[in-house]
PDB file of C-alpha atoms in Angstrom:
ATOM      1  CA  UNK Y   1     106.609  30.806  60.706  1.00 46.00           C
ATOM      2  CA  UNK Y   2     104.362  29.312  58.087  1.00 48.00           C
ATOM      3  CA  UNK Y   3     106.320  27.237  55.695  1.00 50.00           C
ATOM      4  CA  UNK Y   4     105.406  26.847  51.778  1.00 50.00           C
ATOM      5  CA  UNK Y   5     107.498  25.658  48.881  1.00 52.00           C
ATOM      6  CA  UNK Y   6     109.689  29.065  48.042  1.00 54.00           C
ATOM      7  CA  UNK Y   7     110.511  29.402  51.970  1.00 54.00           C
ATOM      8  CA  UNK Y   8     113.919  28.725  52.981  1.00 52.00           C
ATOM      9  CA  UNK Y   9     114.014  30.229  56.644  1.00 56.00           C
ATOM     10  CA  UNK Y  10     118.113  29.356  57.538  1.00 60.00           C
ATOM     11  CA  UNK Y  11     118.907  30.444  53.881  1.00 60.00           C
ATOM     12  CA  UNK Y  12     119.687  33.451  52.328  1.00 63.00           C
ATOM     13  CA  UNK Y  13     117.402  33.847  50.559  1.00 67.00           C
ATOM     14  CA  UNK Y  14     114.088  33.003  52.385  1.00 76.00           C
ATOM     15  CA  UNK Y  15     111.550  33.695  50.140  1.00 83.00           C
ATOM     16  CA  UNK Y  16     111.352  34.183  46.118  1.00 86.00           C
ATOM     17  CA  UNK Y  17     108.140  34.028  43.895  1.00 88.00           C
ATOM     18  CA  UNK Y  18     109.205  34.232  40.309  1.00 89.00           C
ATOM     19  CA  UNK Y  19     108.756  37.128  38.333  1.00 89.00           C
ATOM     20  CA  UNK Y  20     108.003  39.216  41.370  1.00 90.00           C
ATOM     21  CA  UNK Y  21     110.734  39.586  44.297  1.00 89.00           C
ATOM     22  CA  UNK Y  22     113.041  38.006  46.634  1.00 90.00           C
ATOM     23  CA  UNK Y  23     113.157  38.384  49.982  1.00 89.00           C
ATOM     24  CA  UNK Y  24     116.647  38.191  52.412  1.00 88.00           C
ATOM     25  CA  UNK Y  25     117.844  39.537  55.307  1.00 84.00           C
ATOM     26  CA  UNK Y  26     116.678  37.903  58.481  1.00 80.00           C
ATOM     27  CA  UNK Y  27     119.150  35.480  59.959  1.00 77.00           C
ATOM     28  CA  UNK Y  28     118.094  31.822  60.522  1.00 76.00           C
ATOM     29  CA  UNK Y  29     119.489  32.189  64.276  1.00 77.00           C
ATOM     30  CA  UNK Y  30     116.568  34.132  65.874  1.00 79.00           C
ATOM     31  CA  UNK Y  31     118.324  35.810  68.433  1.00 81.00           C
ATOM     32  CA  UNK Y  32     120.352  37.818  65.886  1.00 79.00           C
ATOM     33  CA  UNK Y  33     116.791  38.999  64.901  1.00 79.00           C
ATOM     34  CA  UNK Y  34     116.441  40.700  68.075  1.00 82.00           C
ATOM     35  CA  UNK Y  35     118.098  44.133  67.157  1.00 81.00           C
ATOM     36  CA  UNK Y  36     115.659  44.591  64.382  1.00 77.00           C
ATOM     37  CA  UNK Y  37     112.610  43.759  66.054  1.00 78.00           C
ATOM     38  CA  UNK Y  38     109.896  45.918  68.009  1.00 77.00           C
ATOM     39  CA  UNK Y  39     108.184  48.998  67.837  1.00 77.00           C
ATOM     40  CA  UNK Y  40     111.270  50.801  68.712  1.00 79.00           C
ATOM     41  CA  UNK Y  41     113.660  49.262  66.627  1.00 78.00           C
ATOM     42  CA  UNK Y  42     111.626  49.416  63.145  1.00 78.00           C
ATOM     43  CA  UNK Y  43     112.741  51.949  60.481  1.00 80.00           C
ATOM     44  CA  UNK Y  44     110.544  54.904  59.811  1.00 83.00           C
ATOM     45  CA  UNK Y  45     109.734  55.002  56.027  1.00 82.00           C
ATOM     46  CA  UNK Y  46     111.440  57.022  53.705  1.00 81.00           C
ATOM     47  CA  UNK Y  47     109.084  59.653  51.460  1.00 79.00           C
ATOM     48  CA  UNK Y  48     108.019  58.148  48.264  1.00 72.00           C
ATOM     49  CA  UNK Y  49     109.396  59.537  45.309  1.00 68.00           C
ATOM     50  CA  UNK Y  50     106.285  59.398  43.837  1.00 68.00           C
ATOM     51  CA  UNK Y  51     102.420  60.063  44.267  1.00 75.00           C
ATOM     52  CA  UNK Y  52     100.586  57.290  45.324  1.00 77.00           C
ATOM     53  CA  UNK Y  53      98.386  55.943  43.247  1.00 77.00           C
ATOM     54  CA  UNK Y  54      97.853  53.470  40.047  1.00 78.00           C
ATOM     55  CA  UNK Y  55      98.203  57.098  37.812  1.00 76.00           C
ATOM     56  CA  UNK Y  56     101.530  56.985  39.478  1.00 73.00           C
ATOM     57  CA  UNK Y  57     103.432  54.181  38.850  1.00 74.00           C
ATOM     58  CA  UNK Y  58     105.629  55.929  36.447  1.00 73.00           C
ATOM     59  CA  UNK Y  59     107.690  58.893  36.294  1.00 71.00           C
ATOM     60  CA  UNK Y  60     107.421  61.504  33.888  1.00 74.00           C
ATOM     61  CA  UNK Y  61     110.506  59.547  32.157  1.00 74.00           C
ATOM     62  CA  UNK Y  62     108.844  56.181  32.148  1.00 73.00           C
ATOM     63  CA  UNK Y  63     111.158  54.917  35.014  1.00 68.00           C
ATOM     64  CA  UNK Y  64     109.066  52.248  37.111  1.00 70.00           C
ATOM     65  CA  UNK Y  65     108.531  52.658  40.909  1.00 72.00           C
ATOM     66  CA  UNK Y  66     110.030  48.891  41.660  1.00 78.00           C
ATOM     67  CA  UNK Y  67     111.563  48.165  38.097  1.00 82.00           C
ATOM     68  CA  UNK Y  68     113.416  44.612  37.252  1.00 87.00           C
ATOM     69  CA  UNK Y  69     116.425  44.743  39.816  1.00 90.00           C
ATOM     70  CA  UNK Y  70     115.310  47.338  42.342  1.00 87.00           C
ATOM     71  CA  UNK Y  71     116.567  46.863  45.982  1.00 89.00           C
ATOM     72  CA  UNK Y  72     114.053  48.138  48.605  1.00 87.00           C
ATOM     73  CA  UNK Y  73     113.635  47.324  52.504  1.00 86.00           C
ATOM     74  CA  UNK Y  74     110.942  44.545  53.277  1.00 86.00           C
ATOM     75  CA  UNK Y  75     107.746  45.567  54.813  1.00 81.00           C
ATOM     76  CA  UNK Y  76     104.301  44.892  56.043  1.00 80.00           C
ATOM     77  CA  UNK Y  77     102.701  48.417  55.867  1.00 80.00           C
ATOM     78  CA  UNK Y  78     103.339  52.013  56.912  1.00 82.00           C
ATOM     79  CA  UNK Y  79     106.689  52.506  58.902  1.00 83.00           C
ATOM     80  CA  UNK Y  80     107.364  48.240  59.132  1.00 81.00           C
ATOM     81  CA  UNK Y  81     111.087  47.785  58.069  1.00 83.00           C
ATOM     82  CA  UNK Y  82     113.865  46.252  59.719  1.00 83.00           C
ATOM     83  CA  UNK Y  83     116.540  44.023  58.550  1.00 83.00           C
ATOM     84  CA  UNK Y  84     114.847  42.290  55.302  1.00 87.00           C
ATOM     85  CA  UNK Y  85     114.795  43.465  51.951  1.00 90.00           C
ATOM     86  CA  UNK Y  86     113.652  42.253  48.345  1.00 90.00           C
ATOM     87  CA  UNK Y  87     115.497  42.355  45.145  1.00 92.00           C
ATOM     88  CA  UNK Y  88     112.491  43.198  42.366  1.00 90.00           C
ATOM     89  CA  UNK Y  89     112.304  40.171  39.825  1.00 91.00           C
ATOM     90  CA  UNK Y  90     110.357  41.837  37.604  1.00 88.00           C
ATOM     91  CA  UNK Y  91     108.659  44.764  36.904  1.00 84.00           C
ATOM     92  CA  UNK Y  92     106.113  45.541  40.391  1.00 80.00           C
ATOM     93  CA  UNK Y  93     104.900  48.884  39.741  1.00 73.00           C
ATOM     94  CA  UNK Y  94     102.195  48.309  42.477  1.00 73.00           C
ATOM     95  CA  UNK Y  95     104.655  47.807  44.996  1.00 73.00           C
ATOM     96  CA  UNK Y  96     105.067  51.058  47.126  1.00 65.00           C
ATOM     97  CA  UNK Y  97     102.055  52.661  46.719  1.00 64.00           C
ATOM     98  CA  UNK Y  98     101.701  52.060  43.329  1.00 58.00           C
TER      99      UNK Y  98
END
């Protein structure tokens, strides 16, 4: 695991970068990792509730796709969840195909 200055890999939370998110989930014990990890263990990806697209990084109300607070699964790509997720620091409208 590469280490920098916001990663706390036996903490809770493991990784923040202000104003953007915070990342949690994975246990500092990496056997209790094993569950969530592999092909056949990752989490298919929800739809998106919107287009993708920078036109579309707002709803037809003005709600943002990861506004200030949202909760969404961690992931590296297409169909790449497991047992992380990020708490939305601030307003990331490029975040999930935005």
């Amino acid at each position: 695991m590469k280490k920098h200055t916001h990663t706390y890999p036996k903490k809770a939370l493991m990784r923040c970068m202000k104003n953007f998110l915070c990342q949690f989930g994975i246990a500092g014990i990496p056997s209790y990792n094993k569950p969530y990890s592999g092909k056949a263990n990752i989490l298919k990806d929800d739809p998106n509730w919107l287009p993708e697209g920078p036109s579309h990084r707002k709803n037809d109300l003005g709600v943002k796709r990861f506004g200030k607070g949202y909760l969404a699964y961690a992931g590296g790509g297409k169909d790449s969840r497991s047992n992380q997720l990020i708490v939305a620091l601030g307003n990331n409208e490029r975040l999930g195909g935005g």
